[in-house]
PDB file of C-alpha atoms in Angstrom:
ATOM      1  CA  MET A 197     -20.921   0.381  13.165  1.00 55.00           C
ATOM      2  CA  SER A 198     -17.688   2.033  14.288  1.00 67.00           C
ATOM      3  CA  ASP A 199     -17.636   5.728  15.191  1.00 85.00           C
ATOM      4  CA  LYS A 200     -14.038   5.948  14.031  1.00 90.00           C
ATOM      5  CA  THR A 201     -13.117   7.758  10.823  1.00 92.00           C
ATOM      6  CA  PRO A 202     -12.523   5.127   8.115  1.00 93.00           C
ATOM      7  CA  VAL A 203      -9.307   5.257   6.100  1.00 96.00           C
ATOM      8  CA  ASP A 204      -9.036   2.926   3.121  1.00 97.00           C
ATOM      9  CA  PHE A 205      -5.422   2.151   2.214  1.00 98.00           C
ATOM     10  CA  TRP A 206      -4.281   0.408  -0.990  1.00 98.00           C
ATOM     11  CA  PHE A 207      -0.730  -0.948  -0.981  1.00 97.00           C
ATOM     12  CA  ASP A 208       1.702  -3.011  -2.984  1.00 97.00           C
ATOM     13  CA  PRO A 209       4.213  -4.604  -0.563  1.00 96.00           C
ATOM     14  CA  LEU A 210       6.995  -3.998  -3.088  1.00 95.00           C
ATOM     15  CA  CYS A 211       6.883  -0.200  -2.648  1.00 94.00           C
ATOM     16  CA  PRO A 212       9.070   1.357   0.094  1.00 95.00           C
ATOM     17  CA  TRP A 213       7.146   4.650  -0.030  1.00 95.00           C
ATOM     18  CA  ALA A 214       3.848   2.868   0.583  1.00 96.00           C
ATOM     19  CA  TRP A 215       5.484   1.056   3.486  1.00 97.00           C
ATOM     20  CA  MET A 216       6.444   4.325   5.190  1.00 96.00           C
ATOM     21  CA  THR A 217       3.001   5.818   4.567  1.00 97.00           C
ATOM     22  CA  SER A 218       1.407   2.710   6.052  1.00 97.00           C
ATOM     23  CA  ARG A 219       3.487   3.096   9.218  1.00 97.00           C
ATOM     24  CA  TRP A 220       2.363   6.728   9.380  1.00 97.00           C
ATOM     25  CA  VAL A 221      -1.317   5.831   9.188  1.00 97.00           C
ATOM     26  CA  LEU A 222      -0.852   3.236  11.944  1.00 97.00           C
ATOM     27  CA  GLU A 223       0.804   5.939  14.025  1.00 97.00           C
ATOM     28  CA  VAL A 224      -2.220   8.160  13.352  1.00 97.00           C
ATOM     29  CA  GLU A 225      -4.405   5.422  14.853  1.00 96.00           C
ATOM     30  CA  LYS A 226      -2.638   6.115  18.158  1.00 96.00           C
ATOM     31  CA  VAL A 227      -3.353   9.860  18.176  1.00 96.00           C
ATOM     32  CA  ARG A 228      -6.584  10.251  16.192  1.00 96.00           C
ATOM     33  CA  ASP A 229      -9.841   8.298  16.161  1.00 95.00           C
ATOM     34  CA  ILE A 230      -9.405   6.473  12.854  1.00 96.00           C
ATOM     35  CA  GLU A 231      -9.754   2.927  11.575  1.00 95.00           C
ATOM     36  CA  VAL A 232      -7.556   1.674   8.721  1.00 97.00           C
ATOM     37  CA  ARG A 233      -8.997  -0.752   6.186  1.00 97.00           C
ATOM     38  CA  TRP A 234      -6.345  -2.463   4.064  1.00 98.00           C
ATOM     39  CA  HIS A 235      -6.592  -3.325   0.369  1.00 98.00           C
ATOM     40  CA  VAL A 236      -4.125  -4.677  -2.162  1.00 97.00           C
ATOM     41  CA  MET A 237      -3.155  -2.902  -5.368  1.00 96.00           C
ATOM     42  CA  SER A 238      -0.510  -3.919  -7.885  1.00 95.00           C
ATOM     43  CA  LEU A 239       2.299  -1.950  -9.485  1.00 93.00           C
ATOM     44  CA  ALA A 240       2.505  -4.709 -12.085  1.00 93.00           C
ATOM     45  CA  VAL A 241      -1.143  -4.229 -13.040  1.00 94.00           C
ATOM     46  CA  LEU A 242      -0.814  -0.443 -12.909  1.00 92.00           C
ATOM     47  CA  ASN A 243       2.078  -0.457 -15.381  1.00 90.00           C
ATOM     48  CA  GLU A 244       0.786  -3.097 -17.791  1.00 87.00           C
ATOM     49  CA  PRO A 245      -0.426  -0.538 -20.388  1.00 83.00           C
ATOM     50  CA  LYS A 246       2.970   1.188 -20.549  1.00 84.00           C
ATOM     51  CA  LEU A 247       5.392  -1.659 -19.858  1.00 82.00           C
ATOM     52  CA  ASP A 248       7.325  -1.144 -23.098  1.00 81.00           C
ATOM     53  CA  GLU A 249       7.904   2.528 -22.213  1.00 84.00           C
ATOM     54  CA  LEU A 250       9.470   1.874 -18.813  1.00 85.00           C
ATOM     55  CA  PRO A 251      13.205   1.830 -18.089  1.00 87.00           C
ATOM     56  CA  GLU A 252      14.587  -1.676 -18.511  1.00 89.00           C
ATOM     57  CA  GLU A 253      15.579  -2.017 -14.843  1.00 87.00           C
ATOM     58  CA  TYR A 254      12.103  -1.085 -13.577  1.00 87.00           C
ATOM     59  CA  ARG A 255      10.404  -3.259 -16.188  1.00 89.00           C
ATOM     60  CA  GLU A 256      12.504  -6.239 -15.072  1.00 87.00           C
ATOM     61  CA  LEU A 257      11.604  -5.520 -11.427  1.00 87.00           C
ATOM     62  CA  LEU A 258       7.899  -5.572 -12.242  1.00 87.00           C
ATOM     63  CA  GLU A 259       8.108  -8.706 -14.356  1.00 87.00           C
ATOM     64  CA  THR A 260      10.232 -10.755 -11.933  1.00 89.00           C
ATOM     65  CA  LYS A 261       9.384  -9.520  -8.428  1.00 92.00           C
ATOM     66  CA  ALA A 262       6.068  -7.657  -8.386  1.00 94.00           C
ATOM     67  CA  TRP A 263       3.544 -10.413  -9.124  1.00 96.00           C
ATOM     68  CA  GLY A 264       4.382 -13.052  -6.517  1.00 97.00           C
ATOM     69  CA  PRO A 265       3.852 -10.981  -3.350  1.00 97.00           C
ATOM     70  CA  VAL A 266       0.518  -9.475  -4.390  1.00 98.00           C
ATOM     71  CA  ARG A 267      -0.776 -12.864  -5.496  1.00 98.00           C
ATOM     72  CA  VAL A 268      -0.047 -14.253  -2.042  1.00 98.00           C
ATOM     73  CA  VAL A 269      -1.591 -11.194  -0.369  1.00 98.00           C
ATOM     74  CA  ILE A 270      -4.839 -11.440  -2.317  1.00 98.00           C
ATOM     75  CA  ALA A 271      -5.007 -15.176  -1.601  1.00 98.00           C
ATOM     76  CA  ALA A 272      -4.630 -14.474   2.114  1.00 98.00           C
ATOM     77  CA  GLN A 273      -7.446 -11.943   1.932  1.00 98.00           C
ATOM     78  CA  GLN A 274      -9.763 -14.202  -0.029  1.00 98.00           C
ATOM     79  CA  GLU A 275      -9.194 -17.276   2.123  1.00 98.00           C
ATOM     80  CA  HIS A 276      -8.863 -15.694   5.569  1.00 98.00           C
ATOM     81  CA  GLY A 277     -10.604 -12.316   5.372  1.00 97.00           C
ATOM     82  CA  ALA A 278      -9.508  -8.711   4.973  1.00 96.00           C
ATOM     83  CA  GLU A 279      -8.750  -8.520   8.691  1.00 96.00           C
ATOM     84  CA  VAL A 280      -5.518 -10.503   8.185  1.00 98.00           C
ATOM     85  CA  LEU A 281      -4.041  -7.974   5.756  1.00 98.00           C
ATOM     86  CA  GLY A 282      -2.774  -5.490   8.346  1.00 97.00           C
ATOM     87  CA  ASP A 283      -0.648  -8.015  10.230  1.00 98.00           C
ATOM     88  CA  PHE A 284       0.499  -9.719   7.023  1.00 98.00           C
ATOM     89  CA  TYR A 285       1.538  -6.407   5.470  1.00 98.00           C
ATOM     90  CA  THR A 286       3.440  -5.530   8.641  1.00 98.00           C
ATOM     91  CA  ALA A 287       5.266  -8.852   8.493  1.00 98.00           C
ATOM     92  CA  LEU A 288       6.014  -8.422   4.790  1.00 98.00           C
ATOM     93  CA  GLY A 289       7.169  -4.819   5.018  1.00 97.00           C
ATOM     94  CA  THR A 290       9.361  -5.450   8.053  1.00 97.00           C
ATOM     95  CA  ARG A 291      11.239  -8.175   6.212  1.00 98.00           C
ATOM     96  CA  ILE A 292      11.268  -6.605   2.742  1.00 97.00           C
ATOM     97  CA  HIS A 293      12.146  -3.041   3.730  1.00 96.00           C
ATOM     98  CA  ASN A 294      13.344  -2.722   7.329  1.00 96.00           C
ATOM     99  CA  GLN A 295      15.432  -5.882   7.262  1.00 96.00           C
ATOM    100  CA  GLY A 296      16.401  -5.510   3.595  1.00 95.00           C
ATOM    101  CA  GLU A 297      15.453  -9.054   2.592  1.00 96.00           C
ATOM    102  CA  GLY A 298      13.710  -7.954  -0.607  1.00 93.00           C
ATOM    103  CA  PRO A 299      10.428  -9.320  -2.011  1.00 94.00           C
ATOM    104  CA  GLY A 300      11.568 -12.854  -2.808  1.00 95.00           C
ATOM    105  CA  LYS A 301       9.596 -16.042  -2.367  1.00 97.00           C
ATOM    106  CA  GLU A 302      11.474 -17.091   0.786  1.00 98.00           C
ATOM    107  CA  THR A 303      10.809 -13.699   2.363  1.00 98.00           C
ATOM    108  CA  VAL A 304       7.084 -13.899   1.669  1.00 98.00           C
ATOM    109  CA  ALA A 305       6.956 -17.464   2.999  1.00 98.00           C
ATOM    110  CA  ALA A 306       8.665 -16.317   6.205  1.00 98.00           C
ATOM    111  CA  ALA A 307       6.229 -13.404   6.518  1.00 98.00           C
ATOM    112  CA  LEU A 308       3.303 -15.813   6.284  1.00 98.00           C
ATOM    113  CA  LYS A 309       4.713 -17.648   9.288  1.00 98.00           C
ATOM    114  CA  ASP A 310       5.289 -14.355  11.146  1.00 98.00           C
ATOM    115  CA  ALA A 311       1.646 -13.401  10.596  1.00 98.00           C
ATOM    116  CA  GLY A 312       0.312 -16.797  11.650  1.00 98.00           C
ATOM    117  CA  LEU A 313      -1.014 -17.614   8.191  1.00 98.00           C
ATOM    118  CA  PRO A 314      -0.881 -21.025   6.476  1.00 98.00           C
ATOM    119  CA  ALA A 315       2.347 -21.807   4.652  1.00 98.00           C
ATOM    120  CA  SER A 316       0.271 -23.214   1.793  1.00 98.00           C
ATOM    121  CA  LEU A 317      -0.623 -19.674   0.679  1.00 98.00           C
ATOM    122  CA  ILE A 318       2.816 -19.417  -0.949  1.00 98.00           C
ATOM    123  CA  GLU A 319       1.479 -21.811  -3.604  1.00 98.00           C
ATOM    124  CA  ASN A 320      -0.201 -18.746  -5.161  1.00 98.00           C
ATOM    125  CA  TRP A 321       3.213 -17.242  -5.981  1.00 97.00           C
ATOM    126  CA  ASP A 322       3.422 -18.181  -9.673  1.00 96.00           C
ATOM    127  CA  SER A 323      -0.300 -18.058 -10.362  1.00 96.00           C
ATOM    128  CA  THR A 324      -3.441 -17.613  -8.328  1.00 97.00           C
ATOM    129  CA  PRO A 325      -7.111 -18.444  -8.812  1.00 98.00           C
ATOM    130  CA  TYR A 326      -7.790 -14.993  -7.356  1.00 98.00           C
ATOM    131  CA  GLU A 327      -6.376 -12.890 -10.199  1.00 97.00           C
ATOM    132  CA  ALA A 328      -9.815 -11.426 -10.923  1.00 98.00           C
ATOM    133  CA  GLU A 329     -10.121 -10.396  -7.277  1.00 98.00           C
ATOM    134  CA  LEU A 330      -6.616  -8.894  -7.352  1.00 98.00           C
ATOM    135  CA  ARG A 331      -7.466  -6.807 -10.389  1.00 97.00           C
ATOM    136  CA  ALA A 332     -10.820  -5.792  -8.897  1.00 98.00           C
ATOM    137  CA  SER A 333      -9.168  -4.625  -5.654  1.00 98.00           C
ATOM    138  CA  HIS A 334      -6.597  -2.670  -7.658  1.00 97.00           C
ATOM    139  CA  LYS A 335      -9.300  -1.148  -9.854  1.00 96.00           C
ATOM    140  CA  GLU A 336     -11.366  -0.078  -6.852  1.00 96.00           C
ATOM    141  CA  GLY A 337      -8.502   2.070  -5.555  1.00 96.00           C
ATOM    142  CA  ILE A 338      -7.437   3.415  -8.944  1.00 95.00           C
ATOM    143  CA  ASP A 339     -11.007   4.312  -9.902  1.00 95.00           C
ATOM    144  CA  LYS A 340     -11.142   6.563  -6.855  1.00 93.00           C
ATOM    145  CA  VAL A 341      -7.929   8.445  -7.612  1.00 92.00           C
ATOM    146  CA  GLY A 342      -7.136   8.108 -11.329  1.00 87.00           C
ATOM    147  CA  GLN A 343      -4.544   6.245 -13.373  1.00 83.00           C
ATOM    148  CA  ASP A 344      -1.670   8.739 -13.101  1.00 82.00           C
ATOM    149  CA  VAL A 345      -0.511   7.640  -9.641  1.00 86.00           C
ATOM    150  CA  GLY A 346       1.471   4.983  -7.835  1.00 87.00           C
ATOM    151  CA  THR A 347       1.143   3.305  -4.458  1.00 91.00           C
ATOM    152  CA  PRO A 348      -0.116   3.955  -1.860  1.00 95.00           C
ATOM    153  CA  VAL A 349      -3.629   5.207  -2.456  1.00 96.00           C
ATOM    154  CA  ILE A 350      -5.616   6.396   0.553  1.00 97.00           C
ATOM    155  CA  ALA A 351      -9.279   7.342   0.662  1.00 96.00           C
ATOM    156  CA  VAL A 352     -10.614   9.601   3.427  1.00 94.00           C
ATOM    157  CA  PRO A 353     -13.933  11.362   4.045  1.00 88.00           C
ATOM    158  CA  GLY A 354     -14.392  14.691   2.256  1.00 87.00           C
ATOM    159  CA  SER A 355     -16.497  17.619   3.447  1.00 82.00           C
ATOM    160  CA  ASP A 356     -19.771  15.864   2.586  1.00 82.00           C
ATOM    161  CA  GLY A 357     -18.646  12.470   3.897  1.00 79.00           C
ATOM    162  CA  GLU A 358     -18.028  11.072   0.431  1.00 85.00           C
ATOM    163  CA  GLN A 359     -14.605   9.495  -0.006  1.00 91.00           C
ATOM    164  CA  ILE A 360     -11.791  11.547  -1.509  1.00 93.00           C
ATOM    165  CA  ALA A 361      -8.742   9.584  -2.608  1.00 94.00           C
ATOM    166  CA  PHE A 362      -5.121  10.642  -2.958  1.00 94.00           C
ATOM    167  CA  PHE A 363      -1.810   9.129  -3.961  1.00 94.00           C
ATOM    168  CA  GLY A 364       0.380   9.407  -0.879  1.00 91.00           C
ATOM    169  CA  PRO A 365       1.195  11.190   1.284  1.00 94.00           C
ATOM    170  CA  VAL A 366       4.778  10.457   0.254  1.00 93.00           C
ATOM    171  CA  VAL A 367       7.018  11.241   3.212  1.00 94.00           C
ATOM    172  CA  THR A 368      10.375  10.204   4.674  1.00 93.00           C
ATOM    173  CA  PRO A 369      11.037   9.284   7.391  1.00 94.00           C
ATOM    174  CA  THR A 370       7.673   8.183   8.776  1.00 95.00           C
ATOM    175  CA  PRO A 371       6.127  10.915  10.989  1.00 95.00           C
ATOM    176  CA  LEU A 372       5.510   9.763  14.547  1.00 96.00           C
ATOM    177  CA  GLY A 373       3.435  11.023  17.467  1.00 96.00           C
ATOM    178  CA  ASP A 374       2.047  14.543  17.224  1.00 96.00           C
ATOM    179  CA  GLU A 375       3.736  15.055  13.860  1.00 97.00           C
ATOM    180  CA  ALA A 376       1.775  12.105  12.456  1.00 97.00           C
ATOM    181  CA  GLY A 377      -1.426  13.639  13.793  1.00 97.00           C
ATOM    182  CA  ARG A 378      -0.696  17.022  12.225  1.00 97.00           C
ATOM    183  CA  LEU A 379      -0.108  15.437   8.816  1.00 97.00           C
ATOM    184  CA  TRP A 380      -3.409  13.588   9.183  1.00 96.00           C
ATOM    185  CA  ASP A 381      -5.202  16.821  10.052  1.00 96.00           C
ATOM    186  CA  GLY A 382      -3.728  18.399   6.938  1.00 95.00           C
ATOM    187  CA  THR A 383      -4.850  15.461   4.814  1.00 94.00           C
ATOM    188  CA  LEU A 384      -8.412  15.895   6.003  1.00 93.00           C
ATOM    189  CA  ALA A 385      -8.148  19.648   5.453  1.00 94.00           C
ATOM    190  CA  VAL A 386      -7.208  19.358   1.771  1.00 93.00           C
ATOM    191  CA  ALA A 387      -9.799  16.602   1.278  1.00 92.00           C
ATOM    192  CA  SER A 388     -12.456  19.028   2.518  1.00 92.00           C
ATOM    193  CA  VAL A 389     -11.745  21.540  -0.280  1.00 91.00           C
ATOM    194  CA  PRO A 390     -13.763  20.830  -3.449  1.00 86.00           C
ATOM    195  CA  GLY A 391     -11.524  20.807  -6.485  1.00 88.00           C
ATOM    196  CA  PHE A 392      -8.252  20.276  -4.591  1.00 90.00           C
ATOM    197  CA  TYR A 393      -5.952  17.927  -6.487  1.00 88.00           C
ATOM    198  CA  GLU A 394      -2.255  18.230  -5.819  1.00 86.00           C
ATOM    199  CA  ILE A 395       0.621  19.605  -3.784  1.00 85.00           C
ATOM    200  CA  LYS A 396       4.032  18.377  -4.880  1.00 85.00           C
ATOM    201  CA  ARG A 397       7.762  19.011  -4.688  1.00 87.00           C
ATOM    202  CA  THR A 398      10.788  17.128  -5.994  1.00 88.00           C
ATOM    203  CA  ARG A 399      12.017  14.382  -3.687  1.00 85.00           C
ATOM    204  CA  THR A 400      15.580  14.973  -2.495  1.00 89.00           C
ATOM    205  CA  LYS A 401      15.818  11.974  -0.134  1.00 89.00           C
ATOM    206  CA  GLY A 402      15.293   8.277  -0.562  1.00 89.00           C
ATOM    207  CA  PRO A 403      13.263   6.041   1.762  1.00 91.00           C
ATOM    208  CA  ASP A 404      14.489   6.356   5.349  1.00 90.00           C
ATOM    209  CA  PHE A 405      13.486   3.488   7.650  1.00 90.00           C
ATOM    210  CA  SER A 406      15.662   4.599  10.568  1.00 88.00           C
ATOM    211  CA  ASN A 407      12.772   5.258  12.953  1.00 87.00           C
ATOM    212  CA  LEU A 408      10.815   2.086  12.164  1.00 86.00           C
TER     213      LEU A 408
END
């Protein structure tokens, strides 16, 4: 058993905000004694009940670009273990977000190669035998935090050791060094308060990858 503080992190590789939060939590690993455990969630699954209510542009994004990447991610997890998800997500996010390649099939295939995973995993792009596992992984994260969220979802120990889950933190650019540690300390602080739910302000900046 590890003595490190466990942090469960649910991501959809499509989301730029989740990507920046994921780089923050990896930075926290350098300055605090934590261990990140990666899980896949799906914006496509999350929005299924309200698809007809979404703006046309976002609905088209979900229908045409959101399913393929998460299908390949869950296949990688099921066939090669959860321990491959961190490196695969790093490869995916670097190409999709930092390099601006977008979440297309060729990008995901290239990320598989970057992460040292079999090229055959891309065969899950259009459909996967692991859809039940994908939905179960998504449900596990959402059940901890509630339906009215997006990605990422993180779960950290509360005051009694039981997991408390949040959407976010949503931040741009990614905090590094001591700043990353201070944000982590604050996350644990709010998780320790029974009944704490939300701090929020309107976003005035888009995703900033300049320090990644």
